[in-house]
Coordinates of C-alpha atoms in Angstrom, one line a residue:
M3 CA -10.1 -10.1 -68.7
N4 CA -7.5 -13.1 -68.5
T5 CA -5.1 -10.7 -67.0
I6 CA -7.5 -9.8 -64.1
L7 CA -8.4 -13.5 -63.6
I8 CA -4.8 -14.6 -63.6
A9 CA -4.0 -11.8 -60.9
V10 CA -7.1 -12.8 -58.7
I11 CA -6.0 -16.4 -58.9
S12 CA -2.4 -15.6 -58.0
V13 CA -3.3 -13.5 -55.0
A14 CA -5.9 -16.2 -53.7
V15 CA -3.2 -19.1 -54.0
L16 CA -0.5 -17.0 -52.3
G17 CA -2.9 -16.2 -49.5
L18 CA -3.7 -19.8 -49.2
V19 CA -0.1 -20.8 -49.1
C20 CA 0.7 -18.1 -46.4
G21 CA -2.4 -19.2 -44.3
I22 CA -1.1 -22.9 -44.4
M23 CA 2.4 -21.8 -43.4
L24 CA 1.2 -19.7 -40.4
A25 CA -1.2 -22.4 -39.3
V26 CA 1.7 -24.9 -39.3
A27 CA 4.1 -22.3 -37.7
S28 CA 1.5 -21.8 -35.0
K29 CA 1.5 -25.2 -34.1
V30 CA 5.3 -26.0 -34.4
M31 CA 6.2 -22.8 -32.6
A32 CA 3.5 -22.6 -29.9
V33 CA 4.7 -22.0 -26.4
K34 CA 2.8 -24.4 -24.3
E35 CA 1.1 -23.0 -21.2
D36 CA 1.0 -24.6 -17.9
E37 CA -2.6 -26.2 -17.6
R38 CA -2.5 -24.9 -14.0
F39 CA -2.2 -21.2 -15.0
P40 CA -5.9 -20.5 -15.5
A41 CA -6.6 -22.1 -12.2
I42 CA -4.0 -20.1 -10.3
R43 CA -5.0 -16.8 -12.0
E44 CA -8.5 -17.5 -10.9
C45 CA -7.3 -17.4 -7.3
L46 CA -5.8 -14.0 -7.6
P47 CA -8.1 -10.8 -7.0
G48 CA -7.1 -9.2 -10.2
A49 CA -6.1 -6.0 -8.5
N50 CA -2.7 -6.1 -10.6
C51 CA -1.1 -3.7 -7.9
G52 CA 2.3 -5.2 -8.1
A53 CA 2.6 -5.6 -4.1
C54 CA 3.7 -9.2 -4.9
G55 CA 6.9 -8.0 -6.7
Y56 CA 5.7 -9.2 -10.2
A57 CA 4.0 -7.3 -13.0
G58 CA 0.5 -7.8 -12.0
C59 CA -1.7 -10.9 -11.4
D60 CA -0.5 -12.6 -14.6
G61 CA 3.1 -12.3 -13.8
Y62 CA 2.6 -13.7 -10.3
A63 CA 0.5 -16.6 -11.6
K64 CA 3.1 -17.5 -14.2
A65 CA 5.8 -17.6 -11.6
L66 CA 3.7 -19.9 -9.5
A67 CA 2.9 -22.0 -12.4
S68 CA 6.6 -22.3 -13.5
G69 CA 7.4 -24.5 -10.3
S70 CA 9.8 -22.0 -9.0
E71 CA 10.1 -21.5 -5.2
T72 CA 7.8 -18.4 -5.5
R73 CA 5.9 -18.1 -2.1
I74 CA 1.9 -18.4 -2.2
N75 CA 1.5 -15.7 0.4
L76 CA 2.7 -12.8 -1.6
C77 CA -0.6 -11.3 -2.6
V78 CA -1.4 -8.6 -0.1
P79 CA -5.0 -7.6 -1.2
G80 CA -6.0 -11.4 -1.4
A81 CA -4.7 -12.0 2.0
S82 CA -5.4 -15.6 3.5
A83 CA -8.3 -16.2 1.2
T84 CA -6.0 -16.2 -1.7
V85 CA -3.3 -18.3 0.2
S86 CA -5.8 -21.0 1.0
A87 CA -7.2 -21.1 -2.7
L88 CA -3.6 -21.2 -4.2
S89 CA -2.8 -24.1 -1.7
D90 CA -5.5 -26.1 -3.0
V91 CA -4.6 -25.6 -6.7
L92 CA -0.9 -25.9 -6.1
G93 CA -1.1 -28.8 -3.5
V94 CA 1.2 -27.1 -1.1
E95 CA 1.0 -26.4 2.5
S96 CA -0.9 -23.1 3.3
E97 CA 1.0 -20.1 4.6
E98 CA -1.0 -17.5 6.9
K99 CA -1.4 -14.1 5.4
E100 CA -3.3 -11.5 7.4
R101 CA -4.9 -8.8 5.7
Q102 CA -3.3 -5.4 5.7
V103 CA -4.5 -1.8 5.3
A104 CA -2.7 1.5 5.0
V105 CA -2.7 4.0 7.8
V106 CA -1.6 7.6 7.4
R107 CA 0.6 8.4 10.3
C108 CA -0.3 12.0 10.6
R109 CA -3.1 14.1 12.5
G110 CA -1.7 17.4 11.4
T111 CA -4.9 18.9 10.1
K112 CA -5.4 22.6 9.2
D113 CA -6.8 23.0 12.7
A114 CA -3.8 21.6 14.4
A115 CA -0.9 22.3 12.1
E116 CA 1.1 25.6 11.9
Y117 CA 2.0 26.9 8.5
K118 CA 5.1 28.9 7.6
A119 CA 4.3 29.8 3.8
E120 CA 1.6 29.8 1.3
Y121 CA 2.3 27.3 -1.4
E122 CA 1.2 28.1 -5.0
G123 CA 3.1 25.7 -7.1
I124 CA 2.2 22.4 -8.8
L125 CA -0.5 20.6 -6.8
S126 CA 1.6 17.6 -5.9
C127 CA 3.0 16.2 -2.6
A128 CA 6.4 15.6 -4.4
A129 CA 6.6 19.1 -5.9
A130 CA 5.6 20.5 -2.5
K131 CA 8.2 18.5 -0.7
M132 CA 10.9 20.2 -3.0
Y133 CA 9.7 23.6 -1.7
Y134 CA 11.3 24.0 1.5
G135 CA 9.6 20.7 2.8
G136 CA 6.0 22.0 2.0
E137 CA 4.1 24.8 3.5
G138 CA 3.7 23.4 7.0
K139 CA 6.3 24.0 9.7
C140 CA 6.3 20.4 10.4
I141 CA 8.4 18.8 7.7
Y142 CA 7.3 15.3 8.6
R143 CA 3.6 15.8 8.1
C144 CA 1.2 14.9 5.3
L145 CA 1.6 17.4 2.5
G146 CA -1.9 17.1 1.4
Y147 CA -2.0 17.2 -2.2
G148 CA -3.1 13.5 -2.9
D149 CA -0.2 11.9 -4.7
C150 CA -1.3 8.8 -2.7
A151 CA -5.0 9.1 -3.8
K152 CA -3.9 9.4 -7.4
V153 CA -2.4 5.9 -7.5
C154 CA -4.9 4.2 -5.2
P155 CA -6.5 1.5 -7.5
E156 CA -9.6 1.4 -5.2
D157 CA -10.3 5.2 -4.5
A158 CA -9.7 4.4 -0.9
I159 CA -8.0 7.6 0.0
C160 CA -9.6 11.1 0.3
L161 CA -8.3 14.4 1.4
E162 CA -10.0 16.0 4.2
N163 CA -9.1 19.1 6.4
G164 CA -5.5 19.2 4.8
I165 CA -4.5 15.5 5.2
A166 CA -5.0 12.2 3.5
H167 CA -7.5 9.6 5.1
V168 CA -7.7 5.9 4.1
D169 CA -10.8 4.1 4.2
P170 CA -9.9 0.6 5.6
R171 CA -13.3 -0.8 4.4
V172 CA -12.1 -0.3 0.7
C173 CA -8.3 -0.5 1.0
I174 CA -6.8 -3.6 -0.4
G175 CA -3.3 -3.0 1.1
C176 CA -1.4 -2.9 -2.1
G177 CA 1.0 -0.3 -0.8
L178 CA 1.1 1.8 -3.9
C179 CA 0.2 4.9 -1.7
R180 CA 3.3 4.1 0.7
K181 CA 5.5 4.0 -2.1
E182 CA 4.1 7.4 -3.7
C183 CA 4.3 9.3 -0.2
P184 CA 7.4 11.6 -0.3
N185 CA 7.4 11.9 3.6
G186 CA 7.0 8.2 4.0
I187 CA 4.2 8.5 6.5
I188 CA 1.9 5.8 5.1
Q189 CA 2.4 2.4 6.7
L190 CA 0.9 -0.9 6.1
V191 CA -0.4 -2.5 9.1
P192 CA -2.2 -5.9 9.9
V193 CA -5.9 -5.4 10.7
S194 CA -5.1 -7.2 14.1
R195 CA -3.3 -4.1 15.3
R196 CA -5.4 -2.0 17.8
V197 CA -3.1 1.0 18.6
M198 CA -1.2 3.3 16.4
V199 CA 1.0 6.4 16.7
L200 CA -0.2 8.6 14.1
C201 CA 2.8 11.0 13.9
R202 CA 6.4 10.9 12.4
N203 CA 7.8 14.1 14.0
R204 CA 11.1 13.4 15.6
D205 CA 11.7 16.9 16.6
R206 CA 12.2 17.8 20.4
G207 CA 8.9 18.2 22.2
A208 CA 9.0 22.0 22.5
A209 CA 9.7 22.4 18.7
T210 CA 6.9 20.0 18.0
R211 CA 4.4 22.0 20.0
K212 CA 5.1 24.9 17.9
E213 CA 4.7 22.8 14.6
C214 CA 1.4 20.8 15.5
K215 CA -1.1 20.5 18.3
N216 CA -1.4 16.8 17.5
G217 CA 2.2 15.8 17.2
C218 CA 4.1 13.4 19.6
I219 CA 6.2 15.2 22.0
G220 CA 7.9 12.4 23.6
C221 CA 6.4 13.1 27.1
M222 CA 6.9 9.3 27.9
K223 CA 3.5 9.1 29.7
C224 CA 2.6 6.2 27.2
V225 CA 5.9 4.4 28.2
K226 CA 5.2 4.7 31.9
T227 CA 1.6 3.5 31.4
C228 CA 2.3 0.5 29.3
E229 CA 2.4 -2.7 31.4
H230 CA 3.9 -4.8 28.6
D231 CA 6.9 -2.7 27.8
A232 CA 5.4 -2.4 24.3
I233 CA 5.8 1.3 23.5
H234 CA 9.3 3.2 23.8
V235 CA 10.2 6.9 22.8
T236 CA 13.1 6.7 20.3
G237 CA 14.4 9.9 18.6
N238 CA 11.7 12.0 20.4
L239 CA 8.7 9.8 18.7
A240 CA 7.0 7.1 20.4
E241 CA 7.0 3.7 18.5
I242 CA 5.1 0.6 19.4
D243 CA 6.5 -2.9 19.4
Y244 CA 3.7 -5.0 18.3
D245 CA 5.3 -8.3 19.3
K246 CA 4.6 -7.2 22.9
C247 CA 1.6 -4.9 22.5
V248 CA -1.7 -6.5 23.6
G249 CA -4.0 -3.8 22.2
C250 CA -5.3 -2.5 25.7
G251 CA -5.3 1.1 24.6
K252 CA -4.1 2.6 27.8
C253 CA -1.3 4.4 26.0
A254 CA -3.8 6.1 23.9
E255 CA -5.9 7.0 27.0
V256 CA -2.9 9.0 28.5
C257 CA -1.6 10.5 25.3
T258 CA -1.2 14.2 26.0
T259 CA -1.7 15.2 22.3
G260 CA -4.0 12.4 21.1
C261 CA -1.4 11.3 18.5
I262 CA -1.9 7.7 19.8
V263 CA -5.2 6.2 18.8
S264 CA -6.9 3.0 19.2
A265 CA -9.1 1.5 16.5
D266 CA -10.4 -2.1 15.9
L267 CA -9.7 -2.6 12.1
S268 CA -10.5 -6.4 12.1
Q269 CA -14.2 -5.8 12.2
I270 CA -14.2 -3.7 9.0
K271 CA -14.7 -5.4 5.8

């Protein structure tokens, strides 16, 4: 009986000593957290998308709290609302940040695109890309297997009629889909943009016609119509200079194949 009692007392004393040592160590070795961190973290949307260049919202908040020269307008999903909140907490001048959304620059639907083969491999855009550039004749088009949709944290992307579509009402502009697209046809655009070229095909017009009914054929009608010199055909593909574009939509009206579209994204969300 005495042996058991001694063992119990010994273990209890040892536990008490270890507890005291741990309590002292936690105080002595504690890393002090910047008192501003919780307030900064509260300003961030919590998407943890990494678009700011840090490992989630906590990483960005720690960088801001550390007093480094980290800019307060790096949060893409939060846009101007987050910038304003961070400006108040950190006491720095506000930097304007316009909300952005992802746009799939392709209209190569099953009805419009021509196919060269039937793909039966792994249902992945990256895998299909390795298989002779995918099953479509246009090697620039949306491959349509949803790698972008799989990484979207907000379920803002769906597949319809062979290509990906982004719902701008849900998109937070994190850019994860853009990084995942093997053909690089997803672009982040400010919501103030009114006109977009939904094509990335750089083949000559005759070749593009054989590959997709909705592809840019470099016909120059948009260039001739634009009164602000805001659109040019480079490498057989129309590109818009948004520093000059006023969003009148005249280029979209004359586009032969309908690859130039006009939309008002600022009224969404």
